[in-house]
Short mmCIF file of C-alpha atoms in Angstrom, two decimals:
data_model
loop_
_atom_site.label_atom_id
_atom_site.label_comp_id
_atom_site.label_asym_id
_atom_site.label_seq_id
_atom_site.Cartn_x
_atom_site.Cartn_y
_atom_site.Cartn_z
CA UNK A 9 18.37 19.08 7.41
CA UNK A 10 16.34 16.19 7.62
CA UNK A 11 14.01 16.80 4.81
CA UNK A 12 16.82 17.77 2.55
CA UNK A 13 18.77 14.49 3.35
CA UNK A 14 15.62 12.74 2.48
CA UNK A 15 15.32 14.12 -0.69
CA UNK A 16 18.60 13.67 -1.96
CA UNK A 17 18.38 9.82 -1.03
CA UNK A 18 15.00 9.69 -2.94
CA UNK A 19 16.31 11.32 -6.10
CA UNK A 20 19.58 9.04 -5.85
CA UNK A 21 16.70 5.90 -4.92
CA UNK A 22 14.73 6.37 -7.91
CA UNK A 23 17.69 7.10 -10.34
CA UNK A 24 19.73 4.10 -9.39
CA UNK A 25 16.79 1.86 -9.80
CA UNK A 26 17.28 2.03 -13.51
CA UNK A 27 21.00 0.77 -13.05
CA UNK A 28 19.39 -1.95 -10.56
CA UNK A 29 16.77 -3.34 -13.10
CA UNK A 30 19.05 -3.65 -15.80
CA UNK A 31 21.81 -5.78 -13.60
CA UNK A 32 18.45 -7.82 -13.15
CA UNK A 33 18.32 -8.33 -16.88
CA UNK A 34 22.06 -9.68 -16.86
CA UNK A 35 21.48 -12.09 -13.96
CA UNK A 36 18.22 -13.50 -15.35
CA UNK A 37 17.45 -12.25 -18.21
CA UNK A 38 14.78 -15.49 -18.91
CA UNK A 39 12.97 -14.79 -15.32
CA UNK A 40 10.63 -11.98 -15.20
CA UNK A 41 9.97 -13.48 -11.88
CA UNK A 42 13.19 -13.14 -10.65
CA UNK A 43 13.94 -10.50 -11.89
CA UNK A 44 10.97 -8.43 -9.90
CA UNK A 45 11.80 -10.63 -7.35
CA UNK A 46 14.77 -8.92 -6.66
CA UNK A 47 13.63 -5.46 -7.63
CA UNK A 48 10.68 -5.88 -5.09
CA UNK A 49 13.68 -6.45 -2.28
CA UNK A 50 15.76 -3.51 -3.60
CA UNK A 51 11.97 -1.13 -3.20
CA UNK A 52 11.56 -2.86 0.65
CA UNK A 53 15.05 -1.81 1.25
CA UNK A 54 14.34 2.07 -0.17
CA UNK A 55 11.35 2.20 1.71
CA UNK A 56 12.85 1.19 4.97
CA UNK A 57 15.77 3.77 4.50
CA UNK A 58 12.87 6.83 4.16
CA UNK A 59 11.50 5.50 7.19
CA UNK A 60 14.58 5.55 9.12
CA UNK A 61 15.52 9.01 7.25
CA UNK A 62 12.14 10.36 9.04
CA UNK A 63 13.68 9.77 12.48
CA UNK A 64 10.27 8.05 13.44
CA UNK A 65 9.84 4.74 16.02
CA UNK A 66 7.45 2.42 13.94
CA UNK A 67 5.67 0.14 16.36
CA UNK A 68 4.05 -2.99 14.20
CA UNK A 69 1.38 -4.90 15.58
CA UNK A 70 -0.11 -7.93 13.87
CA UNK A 71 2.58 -9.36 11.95
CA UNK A 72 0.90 -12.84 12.61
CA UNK A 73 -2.15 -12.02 10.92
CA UNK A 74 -0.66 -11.62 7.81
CA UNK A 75 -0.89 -14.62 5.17
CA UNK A 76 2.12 -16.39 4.32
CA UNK A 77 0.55 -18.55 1.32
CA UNK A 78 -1.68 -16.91 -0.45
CA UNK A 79 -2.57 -13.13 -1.27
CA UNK A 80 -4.91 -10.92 0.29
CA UNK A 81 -6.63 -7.61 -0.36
CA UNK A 82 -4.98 -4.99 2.45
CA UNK A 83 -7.71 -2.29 3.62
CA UNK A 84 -6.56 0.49 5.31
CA UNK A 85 -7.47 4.20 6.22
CA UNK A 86 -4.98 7.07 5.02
CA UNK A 87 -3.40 9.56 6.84
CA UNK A 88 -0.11 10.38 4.52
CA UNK A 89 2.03 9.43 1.78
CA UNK A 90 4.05 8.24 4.38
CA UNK A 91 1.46 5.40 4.45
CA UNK A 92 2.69 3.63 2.09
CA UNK A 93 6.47 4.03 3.32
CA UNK A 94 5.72 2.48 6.42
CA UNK A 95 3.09 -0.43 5.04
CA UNK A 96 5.06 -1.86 1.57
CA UNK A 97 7.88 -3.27 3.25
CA UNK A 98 6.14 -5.15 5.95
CA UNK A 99 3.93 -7.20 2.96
CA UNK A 100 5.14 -10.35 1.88
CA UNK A 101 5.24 -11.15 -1.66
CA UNK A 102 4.34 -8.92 -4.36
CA UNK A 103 1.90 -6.14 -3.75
CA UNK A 104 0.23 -3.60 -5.88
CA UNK A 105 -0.98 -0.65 -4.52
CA UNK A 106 -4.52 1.11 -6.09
CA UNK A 107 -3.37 5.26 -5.95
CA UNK A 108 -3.96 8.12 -7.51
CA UNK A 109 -3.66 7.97 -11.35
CA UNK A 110 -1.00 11.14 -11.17
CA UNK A 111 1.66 9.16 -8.77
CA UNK A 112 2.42 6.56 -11.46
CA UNK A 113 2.92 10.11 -14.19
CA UNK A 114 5.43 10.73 -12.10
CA UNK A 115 8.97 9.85 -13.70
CA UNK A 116 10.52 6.61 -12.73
CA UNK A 117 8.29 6.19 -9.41
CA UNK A 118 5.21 5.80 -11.76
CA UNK A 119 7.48 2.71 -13.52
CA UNK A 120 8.38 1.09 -10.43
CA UNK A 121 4.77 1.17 -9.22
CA UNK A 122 4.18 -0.66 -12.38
CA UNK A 123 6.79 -2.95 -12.49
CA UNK A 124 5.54 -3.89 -9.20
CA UNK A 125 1.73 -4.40 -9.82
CA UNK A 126 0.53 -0.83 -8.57
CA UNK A 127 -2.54 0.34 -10.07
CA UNK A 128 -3.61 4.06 -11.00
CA UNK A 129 -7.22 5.05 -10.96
CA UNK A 130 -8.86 8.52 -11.80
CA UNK A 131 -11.58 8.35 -9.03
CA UNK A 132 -13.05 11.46 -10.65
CA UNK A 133 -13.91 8.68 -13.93
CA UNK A 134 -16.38 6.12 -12.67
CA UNK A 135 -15.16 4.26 -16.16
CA UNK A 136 -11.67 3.89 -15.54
CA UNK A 137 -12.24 3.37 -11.54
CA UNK A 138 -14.38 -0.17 -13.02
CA UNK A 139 -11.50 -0.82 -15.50
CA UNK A 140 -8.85 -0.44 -12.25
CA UNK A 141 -10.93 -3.12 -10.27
CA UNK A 142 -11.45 -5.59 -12.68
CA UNK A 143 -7.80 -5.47 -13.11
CA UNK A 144 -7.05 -5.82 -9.39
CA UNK A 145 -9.46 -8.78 -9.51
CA UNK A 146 -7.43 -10.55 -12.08
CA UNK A 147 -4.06 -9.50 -9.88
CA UNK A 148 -5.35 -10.92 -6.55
CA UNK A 149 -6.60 -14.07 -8.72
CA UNK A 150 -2.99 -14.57 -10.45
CA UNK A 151 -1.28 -14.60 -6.35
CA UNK A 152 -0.72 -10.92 -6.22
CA UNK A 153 -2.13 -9.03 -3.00
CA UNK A 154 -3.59 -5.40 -3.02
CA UNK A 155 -3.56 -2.50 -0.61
CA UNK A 156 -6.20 -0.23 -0.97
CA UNK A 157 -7.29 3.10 0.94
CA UNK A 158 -10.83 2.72 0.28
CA UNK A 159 -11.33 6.70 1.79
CA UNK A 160 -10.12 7.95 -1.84
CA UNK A 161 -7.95 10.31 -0.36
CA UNK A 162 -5.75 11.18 2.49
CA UNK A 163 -7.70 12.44 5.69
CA UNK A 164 -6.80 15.64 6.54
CA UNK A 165 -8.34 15.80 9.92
CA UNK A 166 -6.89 11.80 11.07
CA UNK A 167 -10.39 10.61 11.34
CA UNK A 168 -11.30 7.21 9.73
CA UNK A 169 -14.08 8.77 7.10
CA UNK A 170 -16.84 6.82 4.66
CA UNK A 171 -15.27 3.86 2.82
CA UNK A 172 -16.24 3.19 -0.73
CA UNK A 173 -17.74 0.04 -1.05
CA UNK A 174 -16.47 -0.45 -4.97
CA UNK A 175 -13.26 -0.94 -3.74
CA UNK A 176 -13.84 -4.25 -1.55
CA UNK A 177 -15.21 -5.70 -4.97
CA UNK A 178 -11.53 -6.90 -5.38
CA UNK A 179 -11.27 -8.82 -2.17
CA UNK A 180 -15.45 -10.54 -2.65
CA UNK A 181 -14.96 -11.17 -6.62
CA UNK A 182 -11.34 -12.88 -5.74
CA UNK A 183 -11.93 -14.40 -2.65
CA UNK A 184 -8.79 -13.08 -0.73
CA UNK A 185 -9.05 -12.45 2.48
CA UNK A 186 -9.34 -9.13 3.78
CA UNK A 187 -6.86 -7.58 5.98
CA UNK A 188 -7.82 -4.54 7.96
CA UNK A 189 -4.87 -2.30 8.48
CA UNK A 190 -4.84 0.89 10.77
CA UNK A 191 -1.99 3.12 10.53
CA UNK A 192 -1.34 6.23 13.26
CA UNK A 193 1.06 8.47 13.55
CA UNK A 194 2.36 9.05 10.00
CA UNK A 195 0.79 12.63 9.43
CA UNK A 196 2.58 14.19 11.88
CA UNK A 197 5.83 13.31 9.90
CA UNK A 198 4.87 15.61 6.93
CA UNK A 199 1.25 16.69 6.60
CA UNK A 200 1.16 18.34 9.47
CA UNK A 201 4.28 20.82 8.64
CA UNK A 202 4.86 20.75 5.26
CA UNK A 203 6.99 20.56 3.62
CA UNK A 204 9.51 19.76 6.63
CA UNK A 205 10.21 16.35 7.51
CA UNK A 206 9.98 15.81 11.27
CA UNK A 207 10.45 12.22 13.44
CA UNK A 208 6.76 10.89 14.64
CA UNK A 209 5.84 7.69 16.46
CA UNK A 210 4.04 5.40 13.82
CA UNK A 211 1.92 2.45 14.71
CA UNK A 212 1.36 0.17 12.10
CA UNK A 213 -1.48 -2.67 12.97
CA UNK A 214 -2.85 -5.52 10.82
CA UNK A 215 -5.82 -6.99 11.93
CA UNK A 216 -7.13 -10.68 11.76
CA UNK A 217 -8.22 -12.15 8.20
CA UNK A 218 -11.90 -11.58 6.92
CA UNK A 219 -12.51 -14.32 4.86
CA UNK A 220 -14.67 -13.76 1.95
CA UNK A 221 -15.27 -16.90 0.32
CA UNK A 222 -18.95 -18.07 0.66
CA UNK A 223 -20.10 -14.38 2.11
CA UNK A 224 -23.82 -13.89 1.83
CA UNK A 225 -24.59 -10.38 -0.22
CA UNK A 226 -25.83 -9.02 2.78
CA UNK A 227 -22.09 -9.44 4.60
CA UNK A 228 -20.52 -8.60 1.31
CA UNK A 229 -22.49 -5.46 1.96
CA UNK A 230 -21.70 -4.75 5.65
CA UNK A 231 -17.84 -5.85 5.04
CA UNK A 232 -16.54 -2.32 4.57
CA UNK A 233 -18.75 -0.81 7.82
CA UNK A 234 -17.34 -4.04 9.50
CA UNK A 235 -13.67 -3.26 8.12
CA UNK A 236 -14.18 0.55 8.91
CA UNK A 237 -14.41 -0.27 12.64
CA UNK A 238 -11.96 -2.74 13.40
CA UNK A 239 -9.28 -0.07 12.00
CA UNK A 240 -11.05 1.92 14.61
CA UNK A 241 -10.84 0.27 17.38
CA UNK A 242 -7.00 -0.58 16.25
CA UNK A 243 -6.00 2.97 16.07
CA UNK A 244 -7.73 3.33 19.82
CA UNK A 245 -5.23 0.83 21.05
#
C-alpha cells in the first residue's frame, strides 16, 4: 500500500507542478528569480512528502556545517534514488544536481531538474562528461551549489567505492568549498526489495567545509581520497 500511495502522490507532484509554475508567471512574471524561488520551495516541500510517504526516521547530522552565504560543491557516496529525496531539501539555496543524462528524458521531472540547475551527463561520453563540468563550474561561479555522487552510479553492495577525480574539478576550478556528505540507510527503502517501498532509518551527515581556494595540485589531487574517507568514517558513526 505504501508504494502505491507513493506513486500516486508522485504522478499528482509532477503534474501539478505545471499548474504551480505558471501561477509563478502571474505573480512575477518580471522575476525569473522569484519565480524559481518559489518553485525551488514547492520541490523541498514534494521531496519532504516522499520521505515521509517512505515511513522512514531521517536522522541529520551536520546541519551547521553547511554554508549559509555562499555555494558549495556537495560530495557524497550513493546508495539510492532515495538519495536525493532525503539530501535536496536540507540544501539551502538553489542546487543543481549532476545525474544521469536519462533522469532529465524523463517527462516533467527532467524539466524541473532543469528549471532548477540539475545537470545531465552521459558518463559513457568523456566529451559531454567535460561539457557537464565546465558548466557546473560556471553554476557554482554564478552562486549556485552542486551535489555530485562522484561513484558514477549507485552502489549496489553499500560500500563507499573509487571516486572520480573529474568530478571535484567543479569545486578546485570554482573555489567552493567542498562538503562531504555520507548518507546510510536509504537502500533499504527500495533497492533492497524492489519495487516495494518499505520504512528504513536514514542518516543523513554533512561534514565540515574543505576549502579549496589556494590548494596546492598535490591536495587538489588527494582531495577526493581525503573526501572518500571522511564519508567513511561518517557512515561508521
Amino acid at each position: 500500500m505504501r508504494t502505491v500511495i507513493t506513486l500516486i502522490y508522485v504522478v499528482v507532484f509532477l503534474i501539478m507542478s505545471y499548474p504551480v509554475s505558471g501561477i509563478q508567471w502571474l505573480i512575477h512574471p518580471k522575476d525569473e528569480r522569484r519565480r524559481k524561488l518559489m518553485l525551488l520551495s514547492y520541490v523541498h516541500w514534494g521531496f519532504r512528502c516522499v520521505e515521509r510517504l517512505s515511513g522512514s526516521k531521517v536522522t541529520v547530522k551536520g546541519l551547521e556545517n553547511i554554508p549559509k552565504d555562499r555555494p558549495a560543491v556537495y560530495i557524497s557516496n550513493h546508495q539510492s534514488i532515495y538519495d536525493i529525496v532525503v539530501t535536496y531539501s536540507r540544501i539551502p539555496g538553489f542546487c543543481g544536481f549532476i545525474a544521469k543524462k536519462s533522469l532529465l528524458q524523463i517527462p516533467i521531472l527532467g524539466w524541473l531538474m532543469k528549471r532548477l540547475y540539475s545537470l545531465g551527463i552521459d558518463r559513457s561520453n568523456l566529451k559531454d562528461g567535460l561539457k557537464v563540468i565546465l558548466k557546473a563550474i560556471d553554476e557554482a561561479k554564478n552562486g549556485i551549489s552542486i551535489c555530485i555522487y562522484p561513484e558514477g552510479t549507485r552502489s549496489k553492495d553499500g560500500e563507499v567505492h573509487e571516486f572520480h577525480a573529474g568530478s571535484f574539478k567543479v569545486a578546485t576550478k570554482s573555489g567552493c568549498p567542498v562538503i562531504p556528505v555520507a548518507v546510510n540507510g536509504t537502500r533499504d527503502i527500495l533497492e533492497y526489495h524492489f519495487p516495494n517501498i518499505k520504512k528504513s532509518n536514514v542518516t543523513l551527515s554533512f561534514g565540515k567545509p574543505i576549502e579549496t581556494k589556494g590548494m596546492s595540485r598535490d591536495e587538489q589531487k588527494e582531495l577526493p581520497n581525503r573526501v572518500r574517507d571522511e564519508i567513511i568514517e561518517m557512515m561508521k558513526g
